[in-house]
Structure formats: structure tokens, C-alpha cells
PDB file of C-alpha atoms in Angstrom:
ATOM      1  CA  UNK D   1      -0.448  14.225   4.176  1.00  0.00           C
ATOM      2  CA  UNK D   2      -1.125  12.101   7.234  1.00  0.00           C
ATOM      3  CA  UNK D   3      -0.522   8.235   7.006  1.00  0.00           C
ATOM      4  CA  UNK D   4      -0.893   5.847   9.840  1.00  0.00           C
ATOM      5  CA  UNK D   5      -1.616   2.434  10.584  1.00  0.00           C
ATOM      6  CA  UNK D   6      -2.986   0.236  13.385  1.00  0.00           C
ATOM      7  CA  UNK D   7      -2.127  -3.351  13.960  1.00  0.00           C
ATOM      8  CA  UNK D   8      -5.629  -4.939  14.243  1.00  0.00           C
ATOM      9  CA  UNK D   9      -3.843  -8.173  15.074  1.00  0.00           C
ATOM     10  CA  UNK D  10      -0.339  -9.200  15.366  1.00  0.00           C
ATOM     11  CA  UNK D  11      -0.871 -12.785  16.352  1.00  0.00           C
ATOM     12  CA  UNK D  12      -0.180 -16.011  14.459  1.00  0.00           C
ATOM     13  CA  UNK D  13      -3.283 -18.263  12.960  1.00  0.00           C
ATOM     14  CA  UNK D  14      -4.127 -19.945  16.362  1.00  0.00           C
ATOM     15  CA  UNK D  15      -3.955 -16.597  18.329  1.00  0.00           C
ATOM     16  CA  UNK D  16      -2.115 -16.198  21.534  1.00  0.00           C
ATOM     17  CA  UNK D  17      -2.769 -17.813  23.792  1.00  0.00           C
ATOM     18  CA  UNK D  18      -3.602 -20.844  22.087  1.00  0.00           C
ATOM     19  CA  UNK D  19      -6.708 -23.206  22.960  1.00  0.00           C
ATOM     20  CA  UNK D  20      -5.775 -25.784  25.862  1.00  0.00           C
ATOM     21  CA  UNK D  21      -2.274 -24.609  26.889  1.00  0.00           C
ATOM     22  CA  UNK D  22      -1.237 -23.401  30.466  1.00  0.00           C
ATOM     23  CA  UNK D  23       0.957 -20.118  30.513  1.00  0.00           C
ATOM     24  CA  UNK D  24       2.889 -18.606  33.381  1.00  0.00           C
ATOM     25  CA  UNK D  25       0.271 -15.699  34.916  1.00  0.00           C
ATOM     26  CA  UNK D  26       3.150 -13.152  34.215  1.00  0.00           C
ATOM     27  CA  UNK D  27       3.010 -14.064  30.319  1.00  0.00           C
ATOM     28  CA  UNK D  28      -0.796 -13.622  30.640  1.00  0.00           C
ATOM     29  CA  UNK D  29      -0.896 -10.228  32.765  1.00  0.00           C
ATOM     30  CA  UNK D  30       0.723  -8.665  29.837  1.00  0.00           C
ATOM     31  CA  UNK D  31      -1.732  -7.529  27.606  1.00  0.00           C
ATOM     32  CA  UNK D  32       0.734  -7.378  24.566  1.00  0.00           C
ATOM     33  CA  UNK D  33       1.094 -10.950  24.842  1.00  0.00           C
ATOM     34  CA  UNK D  34      -2.510 -11.705  24.017  1.00  0.00           C
ATOM     35  CA  UNK D  35      -2.605 -11.649  20.222  1.00  0.00           C
ATOM     36  CA  UNK D  36      -5.361 -11.952  17.647  1.00  0.00           C
ATOM     37  CA  UNK D  37      -4.972 -12.872  14.104  1.00  0.00           C
ATOM     38  CA  UNK D  38      -3.043 -10.791  11.906  1.00  0.00           C
ATOM     39  CA  UNK D  39      -4.567  -7.523  10.156  1.00  0.00           C
ATOM     40  CA  UNK D  40      -3.985  -3.750   9.634  1.00  0.00           C
ATOM     41  CA  UNK D  41      -5.876  -0.784   9.383  1.00  0.00           C
ATOM     42  CA  UNK D  42      -4.536   1.975   7.088  1.00  0.00           C
ATOM     43  CA  UNK D  43      -5.568   5.536   7.424  1.00  0.00           C
ATOM     44  CA  UNK D  44      -4.926   8.927   5.509  1.00  0.00           C
ATOM     45  CA  UNK D  45      -6.903  11.809   4.895  1.00  0.00           C
ATOM     46  CA  UNK D  46      -8.369  10.590   2.057  1.00  0.00           C
ATOM     47  CA  UNK D  47      -8.958   6.898   2.630  1.00  0.00           C
ATOM     48  CA  UNK D  48      -9.515   4.297   5.129  1.00  0.00           C
ATOM     49  CA  UNK D  49      -8.542   0.721   4.305  1.00  0.00           C
ATOM     50  CA  UNK D  50      -8.348  -2.883   6.120  1.00  0.00           C
ATOM     51  CA  UNK D  51      -5.827  -5.331   4.843  1.00  0.00           C
ATOM     52  CA  UNK D  52      -7.183  -8.722   5.559  1.00  0.00           C
ATOM     53  CA  UNK D  53      -9.989  -9.514   7.442  1.00  0.00           C
ATOM     54  CA  UNK D  54      -9.445 -12.346  10.141  1.00  0.00           C
ATOM     55  CA  UNK D  55     -11.731 -14.270  12.222  1.00  0.00           C
ATOM     56  CA  UNK D  56     -11.545 -11.578  14.979  1.00  0.00           C
ATOM     57  CA  UNK D  57     -12.288  -8.633  12.803  1.00  0.00           C
ATOM     58  CA  UNK D  58     -15.640  -7.627  14.316  1.00  0.00           C
ATOM     59  CA  UNK D  59     -13.788  -7.506  17.815  1.00  0.00           C
ATOM     60  CA  UNK D  60     -10.701  -5.818  16.364  1.00  0.00           C
ATOM     61  CA  UNK D  61     -12.832  -3.119  14.694  1.00  0.00           C
ATOM     62  CA  UNK D  62     -14.883  -2.557  17.902  1.00  0.00           C
ATOM     63  CA  UNK D  63     -11.668  -2.309  19.902  1.00  0.00           C
ATOM     64  CA  UNK D  64     -10.488   0.697  17.525  1.00  0.00           C
ATOM     65  CA  UNK D  65     -13.703   2.306  17.085  1.00  0.00           C
ATOM     66  CA  UNK D  66     -13.515   1.814  13.315  1.00  0.00           C
ATOM     67  CA  UNK D  67     -16.627   3.375  11.484  1.00  0.00           C
ATOM     68  CA  UNK D  68     -15.790   3.469   7.668  1.00  0.00           C
ATOM     69  CA  UNK D  69     -13.880   1.521   5.268  1.00  0.00           C
ATOM     70  CA  UNK D  70     -13.234   2.407   1.417  1.00  0.00           C
ATOM     71  CA  UNK D  71     -12.196  -0.902   0.992  1.00  0.00           C
ATOM     72  CA  UNK D  72     -10.380  -4.304   2.029  1.00  0.00           C
ATOM     73  CA  UNK D  73      -7.084  -5.364   0.397  1.00  0.00           C
ATOM     74  CA  UNK D  74      -6.484  -9.386   0.837  1.00  0.00           C
ATOM     75  CA  UNK D  75      -3.048 -10.842   1.155  1.00  0.00           C
ATOM     76  CA  UNK D  76      -4.073 -14.296   0.501  1.00  0.00           C
ATOM     77  CA  UNK D  77      -6.934 -16.734   1.232  1.00  0.00           C
ATOM     78  CA  UNK D  78      -5.987 -18.637   4.495  1.00  0.00           C
ATOM     79  CA  UNK D  79      -8.818 -18.957   6.862  1.00  0.00           C
ATOM     80  CA  UNK D  80      -6.822 -16.581   9.670  1.00  0.00           C
ATOM     81  CA  UNK D  81      -7.093 -13.738   6.750  1.00  0.00           C
ATOM     82  CA  UNK D  82     -10.222 -13.837   5.440  1.00  0.00           C
ATOM     83  CA  UNK D  83     -12.813 -15.481   7.793  1.00  0.00           C
ATOM     84  CA  UNK D  84     -14.220 -12.240   9.344  1.00  0.00           C
ATOM     85  CA  UNK D  85     -15.189 -10.844   5.892  1.00  0.00           C
ATOM     86  CA  UNK D  86     -18.847 -10.992   6.346  1.00  0.00           C
ATOM     87  CA  UNK D  87     -18.579  -8.634   9.273  1.00  0.00           C
ATOM     88  CA  UNK D  88     -17.951  -6.115   6.496  1.00  0.00           C
ATOM     89  CA  UNK D  89     -21.796  -6.095   6.062  1.00  0.00           C
ATOM     90  CA  UNK D  90     -21.796  -3.489   8.565  1.00  0.00           C
ATOM     91  CA  UNK D  91     -19.704  -1.261   6.797  1.00  0.00           C
ATOM     92  CA  UNK D  92     -21.713  -1.685   3.398  1.00  0.00           C
ATOM     93  CA  UNK D  93     -24.787  -0.697   5.322  1.00  0.00           C
ATOM     94  CA  UNK D  94     -22.920   2.560   6.687  1.00  0.00           C
ATOM     95  CA  UNK D  95     -22.089   3.309   3.203  1.00  0.00           C
ATOM     96  CA  UNK D  96     -26.087   3.641   2.447  1.00  0.00           C
ATOM     97  CA  UNK D  97     -26.444   0.333   1.258  1.00  0.00           C
ATOM     98  CA  UNK D  98     -23.875   0.391  -1.083  1.00  0.00           C
ATOM     99  CA  UNK D  99     -21.003  -2.191  -1.843  1.00  0.00           C
ATOM    100  CA  UNK D 100     -17.713  -2.539  -0.527  1.00  0.00           C
ATOM    101  CA  UNK D 101     -14.575  -2.589  -2.843  1.00  0.00           C
ATOM    102  CA  UNK D 102     -12.810  -5.868  -2.235  1.00  0.00           C
ATOM    103  CA  UNK D 103      -9.179  -6.038  -3.605  1.00  0.00           C
ATOM    104  CA  UNK D 104      -7.246  -9.431  -4.139  1.00  0.00           C
ATOM    105  CA  UNK D 105      -5.453 -11.458  -6.733  1.00  0.00           C
ATOM    106  CA  UNK D 106      -7.275 -13.748  -8.835  1.00  0.00           C
ATOM    107  CA  UNK D 107      -6.649 -16.981  -7.087  1.00  0.00           C
ATOM    108  CA  UNK D 108      -7.523 -15.134  -3.611  1.00  0.00           C
ATOM    109  CA  UNK D 109     -10.725 -13.892  -5.045  1.00  0.00           C
ATOM    110  CA  UNK D 110     -11.686 -17.228  -6.415  1.00  0.00           C
ATOM    111  CA  UNK D 111     -11.411 -18.690  -3.133  1.00  0.00           C
ATOM    112  CA  UNK D 112     -13.010 -15.630  -1.498  1.00  0.00           C
ATOM    113  CA  UNK D 113     -16.038 -16.374  -4.014  1.00  0.00           C
ATOM    114  CA  UNK D 114     -16.151 -20.197  -3.125  1.00  0.00           C
ATOM    115  CA  UNK D 115     -16.281 -19.271   0.610  1.00  0.00           C
ATOM    116  CA  UNK D 116     -18.730 -16.529   0.412  1.00  0.00           C
ATOM    117  CA  UNK D 117     -20.735 -17.667  -2.145  1.00  0.00           C
ATOM    118  CA  UNK D 118     -23.909 -16.439  -0.803  1.00  0.00           C
ATOM    119  CA  UNK D 119     -22.594 -12.681  -1.271  1.00  0.00           C
ATOM    120  CA  UNK D 120     -20.693 -12.879  -4.178  1.00  0.00           C
ATOM    121  CA  UNK D 121     -23.339 -13.120  -6.863  1.00  0.00           C
ATOM    122  CA  UNK D 122     -25.210 -10.562  -9.192  1.00  0.00           C
ATOM    123  CA  UNK D 123     -27.775  -9.335  -6.729  1.00  0.00           C
ATOM    124  CA  UNK D 124     -30.124  -8.141  -5.537  1.00  0.00           C
ATOM    125  CA  UNK D 125     -28.774  -7.888  -1.640  1.00  0.00           C
ATOM    126  CA  UNK D 126     -31.194  -7.371   0.935  1.00  0.00           C
ATOM    127  CA  UNK D 127     -30.359  -3.959   3.350  1.00  0.00           C
ATOM    128  CA  UNK D 128     -27.937  -5.065   5.870  1.00  0.00           C
ATOM    129  CA  UNK D 129     -25.936  -8.043   4.147  1.00  0.00           C
ATOM    130  CA  UNK D 130     -22.480  -8.026   2.896  1.00  0.00           C
ATOM    131  CA  UNK D 131     -22.308  -6.562  -0.637  1.00  0.00           C
ATOM    132  CA  UNK D 132     -18.588  -6.998  -2.043  1.00  0.00           C
ATOM    133  CA  UNK D 133     -17.702  -5.351  -5.408  1.00  0.00           C
ATOM    134  CA  UNK D 134     -14.853  -7.440  -6.560  1.00  0.00           C
ATOM    135  CA  UNK D 135     -11.673  -5.802  -8.040  1.00  0.00           C
ATOM    136  CA  UNK D 136      -9.012  -8.125  -9.377  1.00  0.00           C
ATOM    137  CA  UNK D 137      -5.595  -7.033  -8.795  1.00  0.00           C
ATOM    138  CA  UNK D 138      -3.508  -7.202 -11.728  1.00  0.00           C
ATOM    139  CA  UNK D 139      -0.749  -4.682 -10.800  1.00  0.00           C
ATOM    140  CA  UNK D 140      -0.362  -1.362  -8.893  1.00  0.00           C
ATOM    141  CA  UNK D 141      -3.696   0.352  -8.232  1.00  0.00           C
ATOM    142  CA  UNK D 142      -4.736   3.748  -6.637  1.00  0.00           C
ATOM    143  CA  UNK D 143      -7.310   4.334  -3.827  1.00  0.00           C
ATOM    144  CA  UNK D 144      -7.616   7.949  -2.793  1.00  0.00           C
ATOM    145  CA  UNK D 145      -4.095   9.430  -2.050  1.00  0.00           C
ATOM    146  CA  UNK D 146      -2.335   6.011  -2.063  1.00  0.00           C
ATOM    147  CA  UNK D 147      -0.484   4.178  -5.030  1.00  0.00           C
ATOM    148  CA  UNK D 148      -0.449   0.499  -3.869  1.00  0.00           C
ATOM    149  CA  UNK D 149       1.582  -2.219  -5.445  1.00  0.00           C
ATOM    150  CA  UNK D 150       1.209  -6.135  -4.940  1.00  0.00           C
ATOM    151  CA  UNK D 151       4.584  -7.874  -3.767  1.00  0.00           C
ATOM    152  CA  UNK D 152       4.499 -11.411  -4.748  1.00  0.00           C
ATOM    153  CA  UNK D 153       6.087 -13.422  -1.712  1.00  0.00           C
ATOM    154  CA  UNK D 154       6.804 -17.094  -1.319  1.00  0.00           C
ATOM    155  CA  UNK D 155       4.210 -18.942   1.231  1.00  0.00           C
ATOM    156  CA  UNK D 156       4.595 -22.725   1.066  1.00  0.00           C
ATOM    157  CA  UNK D 157       2.816 -23.955  -2.005  1.00  0.00           C
ATOM    158  CA  UNK D 158       1.040 -20.716  -2.714  1.00  0.00           C
ATOM    159  CA  UNK D 159       2.166 -16.857  -3.356  1.00  0.00           C
ATOM    160  CA  UNK D 160       0.887 -14.391  -1.123  1.00  0.00           C
ATOM    161  CA  UNK D 161       0.547 -10.729  -1.873  1.00  0.00           C
ATOM    162  CA  UNK D 162       2.492  -8.238   0.065  1.00  0.00           C
ATOM    163  CA  UNK D 163       1.711  -4.681  -0.344  1.00  0.00           C
ATOM    164  CA  UNK D 164       3.876  -1.154  -0.889  1.00  0.00           C
ATOM    165  CA  UNK D 165       1.761   1.773   0.079  1.00  0.00           C
ATOM    166  CA  UNK D 166       3.066   4.950  -1.621  1.00  0.00           C
ATOM    167  CA  UNK D 167       1.829   8.353  -0.978  1.00  0.00           C
ATOM    168  CA  UNK D 168       2.486  11.152  -2.955  1.00  0.00           C
ATOM    169  CA  UNK D 169       6.032   9.732  -3.880  1.00  0.00           C
ATOM    170  CA  UNK D 170       6.905   8.607  -0.491  1.00  0.00           C
ATOM    171  CA  UNK D 171       7.296   4.866   0.249  1.00  0.00           C
ATOM    172  CA  UNK D 172       5.215   4.939   3.418  1.00  0.00           C
ATOM    173  CA  UNK D 173       4.697   1.020   4.100  1.00  0.00           C
ATOM    174  CA  UNK D 174       5.901  -2.248   3.229  1.00  0.00           C
ATOM    175  CA  UNK D 175       3.383  -4.908   4.483  1.00  0.00           C
ATOM    176  CA  UNK D 176       5.162  -8.432   4.178  1.00  0.00           C
ATOM    177  CA  UNK D 177       3.076 -11.079   6.470  1.00  0.00           C
ATOM    178  CA  UNK D 178       2.779 -14.696   5.868  1.00  0.00           C
ATOM    179  CA  UNK D 179       6.268 -15.424   3.380  1.00  0.00           C
ATOM    180  CA  UNK D 180       8.915 -17.847   3.788  1.00  0.00           C
ATOM    181  CA  UNK D 181      11.355 -15.188   2.420  1.00  0.00           C
ATOM    182  CA  UNK D 182      11.450 -11.672   0.411  1.00  0.00           C
ATOM    183  CA  UNK D 183      12.885 -12.183  -2.808  1.00  0.00           C
ATOM    184  CA  UNK D 184      15.676  -9.684  -3.696  1.00  0.00           C
ATOM    185  CA  UNK D 185      13.455  -8.169  -6.768  1.00  0.00           C
ATOM    186  CA  UNK D 186      10.937  -7.347  -3.931  1.00  0.00           C
ATOM    187  CA  UNK D 187      13.770  -6.019  -1.554  1.00  0.00           C
ATOM    188  CA  UNK D 188      14.828  -3.648  -4.376  1.00  0.00           C
ATOM    189  CA  UNK D 189      11.199  -2.383  -4.814  1.00  0.00           C
ATOM    190  CA  UNK D 190      10.639  -1.331  -1.385  1.00  0.00           C
ATOM    191  CA  UNK D 191      14.168   0.544  -1.303  1.00  0.00           C
ATOM    192  CA  UNK D 192      13.803   3.314   0.937  1.00  0.00           C
ATOM    193  CA  UNK D 193      10.734   2.670   2.773  1.00  0.00           C
ATOM    194  CA  UNK D 194       9.886   4.010   5.879  1.00  0.00           C
ATOM    195  CA  UNK D 195       8.400   1.541   7.750  1.00  0.00           C
ATOM    196  CA  UNK D 196       8.399  -2.365   6.855  1.00  0.00           C
ATOM    197  CA  UNK D 197       6.167  -4.927   8.573  1.00  0.00           C
ATOM    198  CA  UNK D 198       7.795  -8.509   8.437  1.00  0.00           C
ATOM    199  CA  UNK D 199       6.470 -12.123   9.066  1.00  0.00           C
ATOM    200  CA  UNK D 200       8.537 -13.338  12.058  1.00  0.00           C
ATOM    201  CA  UNK D 201       6.246 -16.728  13.067  1.00  0.00           C
ATOM    202  CA  UNK D 202       8.617 -17.887  16.016  1.00  0.00           C
ATOM    203  CA  UNK D 203      12.433 -18.674  16.824  1.00  0.00           C
ATOM    204  CA  UNK D 204      12.887 -22.067  15.014  1.00  0.00           C
ATOM    205  CA  UNK D 205      12.634 -22.321  11.319  1.00  0.00           C
ATOM    206  CA  UNK D 206       9.435 -22.738   9.618  1.00  0.00           C
ATOM    207  CA  UNK D 207       8.561 -24.398   6.102  1.00  0.00           C
ATOM    208  CA  UNK D 208       6.280 -21.455   5.018  1.00  0.00           C
ATOM    209  CA  UNK D 209       6.931 -18.489   7.265  1.00  0.00           C
ATOM    210  CA  UNK D 210      10.280 -16.478   8.225  1.00  0.00           C
ATOM    211  CA  UNK D 211      11.699 -17.510  11.801  1.00  0.00           C
ATOM    212  CA  UNK D 212      13.070 -14.708  13.748  1.00  0.00           C
ATOM    213  CA  UNK D 213      16.626 -15.111  12.494  1.00  0.00           C
ATOM    214  CA  UNK D 214      15.246 -14.953   8.790  1.00  0.00           C
ATOM    215  CA  UNK D 215      13.148 -11.683   9.536  1.00  0.00           C
ATOM    216  CA  UNK D 216      16.010  -9.982  11.244  1.00  0.00           C
ATOM    217  CA  UNK D 217      18.168 -10.733   8.202  1.00  0.00           C
ATOM    218  CA  UNK D 218      15.703  -9.647   5.714  1.00  0.00           C
ATOM    219  CA  UNK D 219      15.147  -6.400   8.099  1.00  0.00           C
ATOM    220  CA  UNK D 220      18.863  -5.430   7.683  1.00  0.00           C
ATOM    221  CA  UNK D 221      18.760  -6.238   3.838  1.00  0.00           C
ATOM    222  CA  UNK D 222      15.469  -3.810   3.517  1.00  0.00           C
ATOM    223  CA  UNK D 223      17.002  -0.940   5.766  1.00  0.00           C
ATOM    224  CA  UNK D 224      13.576   0.520   6.433  1.00  0.00           C
ATOM    225  CA  UNK D 225      13.647   3.587   9.056  1.00  0.00           C
ATOM    226  CA  UNK D 226      11.333   1.184  11.171  1.00  0.00           C
ATOM    227  CA  UNK D 227      10.638  -2.257  11.040  1.00  0.00           C
ATOM    228  CA  UNK D 228       7.955  -3.953  13.035  1.00  0.00           C
ATOM    229  CA  UNK D 229       7.590  -7.896  13.474  1.00  0.00           C
ATOM    230  CA  UNK D 230       4.141  -9.718  13.117  1.00  0.00           C
ATOM    231  CA  UNK D 231       2.087 -13.012  13.035  1.00  0.00           C
ATOM    232  CA  UNK D 232       3.839 -13.763  16.269  1.00  0.00           C
ATOM    233  CA  UNK D 233       3.620 -17.017  18.105  1.00  0.00           C
ATOM    234  CA  UNK D 234       3.509 -17.644  21.995  1.00  0.00           C
ATOM    235  CA  UNK D 235       7.279 -17.828  21.635  1.00  0.00           C
ATOM    236  CA  UNK D 236       7.631 -14.192  22.357  1.00  0.00           C
ATOM    237  CA  UNK D 237       7.086 -12.953  25.554  1.00  0.00           C
ATOM    238  CA  UNK D 238       6.712  -9.134  24.636  1.00  0.00           C
ATOM    239  CA  UNK D 239       9.091  -7.202  26.982  1.00  0.00           C
ATOM    240  CA  UNK D 240      11.657 -10.080  27.303  1.00  0.00           C
ATOM    241  CA  UNK D 241      11.716 -10.556  23.560  1.00  0.00           C
ATOM    242  CA  UNK D 242      11.686  -7.002  22.646  1.00  0.00           C
ATOM    243  CA  UNK D 243      14.924  -6.346  24.767  1.00  0.00           C
ATOM    244  CA  UNK D 244      16.792  -8.466  22.722  1.00  0.00           C
ATOM    245  CA  UNK D 245      15.892  -6.959  19.243  1.00  0.00           C
ATOM    246  CA  UNK D 246      18.144  -4.524  17.539  1.00  0.00           C
ATOM    247  CA  UNK D 247      17.422  -0.839  17.177  1.00  0.00           C
ATOM    248  CA  UNK D 248      15.016  -0.064  14.819  1.00  0.00           C
ATOM    249  CA  UNK D 249      13.307  -3.269  15.245  1.00  0.00           C
ATOM    250  CA  UNK D 250      10.101  -3.723  17.422  1.00  0.00           C
ATOM    251  CA  UNK D 251       7.677  -6.474  18.069  1.00  0.00           C
ATOM    252  CA  UNK D 252       4.146  -5.364  16.830  1.00  0.00           C
ATOM    253  CA  UNK D 253       1.312  -5.975  19.237  1.00  0.00           C
ATOM    254  CA  UNK D 254      -2.465  -5.681  19.088  1.00  0.00           C
ATOM    255  CA  UNK D 255      -3.692  -1.958  19.003  1.00  0.00           C
ATOM    256  CA  UNK D 256      -0.299  -0.764  18.235  1.00  0.00           C
ATOM    257  CA  UNK D 257      -0.789   2.460  15.971  1.00  0.00           C
ATOM    258  CA  UNK D 258       2.140   3.824  14.211  1.00  0.00           C
ATOM    259  CA  UNK D 259       2.028   7.409  12.550  1.00  0.00           C
ATOM    260  CA  UNK D 260       4.375   7.751   9.548  1.00  0.00           C
ATOM    261  CA  UNK D 261       4.724  11.515  10.386  1.00  0.00           C
ATOM    262  CA  UNK D 262       6.781  10.385  13.415  1.00  0.00           C
ATOM    263  CA  UNK D 263       4.750   9.093  16.615  1.00  0.00           C
ATOM    264  CA  UNK D 264       4.282   5.784  17.316  1.00  0.00           C
ATOM    265  CA  UNK D 265       1.411   5.079  20.406  1.00  0.00           C
ATOM    266  CA  UNK D 266      -0.749   2.251  21.255  1.00  0.00           C
ATOM    267  CA  UNK D 267      -4.380   3.120  20.705  1.00  0.00           C
ATOM    268  CA  UNK D 268      -6.596   3.852  23.910  1.00  0.00           C
TER     269      UNK D 268
END
């Protein structure tokens, strides 16, 4: 009953380093300070899933040598979470020219249909093109051995979906990116989760994302076995910032693999 996930990207919408800014050589020398846009890859013995497809998706997938997807789940339709979707054409090809299931809320699916209008149609599709199979999320759903529950989260003027992944009754992962807070009803719903991933954009407060203090307060409220912070700006110099965090809370970094059977390691 294996369950693991990889941080394909751990950075904010601009990535780190950002364009047109100078950084100390020591900052750039640490690969954990190089952050692509946020996404994860979830794997069990039965299913392989991506949560979001950022603009860096192709590079992330090649880096992790991912060769199969059973579906893509979207949190919301901001550019840093969707603009790599067309790269999934290769997974359609690997699936024998068949469609790839795409899971999203109605609002997010409507946005995907607008942005990728050339792909979301009734067919036919030439071989080698992206073929989506839209599946609108209206409540908890199952993929393989996973029960997945959408968790509504406030993100400025919109609601994003976090997700709770449950495997054979075990609350494996709560992925809560892009939110200003985690409502009490969501905290109650994910109580007992093994791993939580939280938005922690920067040190200073932000109108639509949790800052570090807000994320740490939320981590204490959730009380997960392990907590990882993601969607990080260049405020975080990985080693120095990690040293200031409380036990059980870690900064994510690109390529970090979390094995919910007990091991944590960086992908090669």
C-alpha cells in the first residue's frame, strides 16, 4: 500500500530566481533555492497523478523521469498552475492515443476550455495531440486506490480546491496550496492527516496567500505528522530559513520526494 509524492515545483508564480534581479552567489549556488512553479506528482501502486500543470511542467516531468499519468487534478486556473497542460499530449500518446482524464471544479474547467479551446472539443483529434477527458469535480471522487476530497479554500476573489488524499482509510496527504487561510471546517475534515502541504508565500502578509506566520499557525492547528511549506518566493534562503522552522515543519524544494511509508528523499 505505497503512497508517495514529489514536489515537481515549490516556487511562486514567477519562480525563483525571478527575471531581472541580482542574487548573492551563495543563494544561487544552492539548488534548493531554484524553484519552478508549484505542482506535485502523486504515485501509488495503482495510480499516477499530477496536481496542476505549471508552465515548467515539461521540464519537471523530464527531471523526474515520469512516463505515465492516469489523470491531472487542478486546484484552480491561474496561469502558474495550468499553462503546461498541452505538454500532456505526450501522455495521451503513451496511452495509445487515448484521452487523459482532467479533474477540476466547474469554474476551473470552464477556464481550461477557454484557454485550451483547440483541445476541448468533440473530436476527432490527430494522434500526438492533447486529448482531454473533462471530469467536473462536484464532491469526493475515486481514482484507483485513492479517495480524493476537494477542500474549498479562499484565494482572493476566487475559491481554489485543496485536496485530501485517502488510501484504504488512511488520510495520507492534504495539499493546500494557494490560499489565504484554511477554514476551520477544512481543518476538522483533515484531522489526523499524515502529511500536510501548505501555502507559505513569503514573510510579509499577502492579500491572497498565507505568509510564513499564518502558515505556521495553520500547521499547529492541523497537527499533521509532517508539514511542508510550498509556493515560496525568494524570501526563503533554504538552509537558513529551514534552520528557523519548528520541528516537523520543512520547506519544500523541487525534486523532494515524500514517501508516506516513512522515507523522505530528494529525487536523483
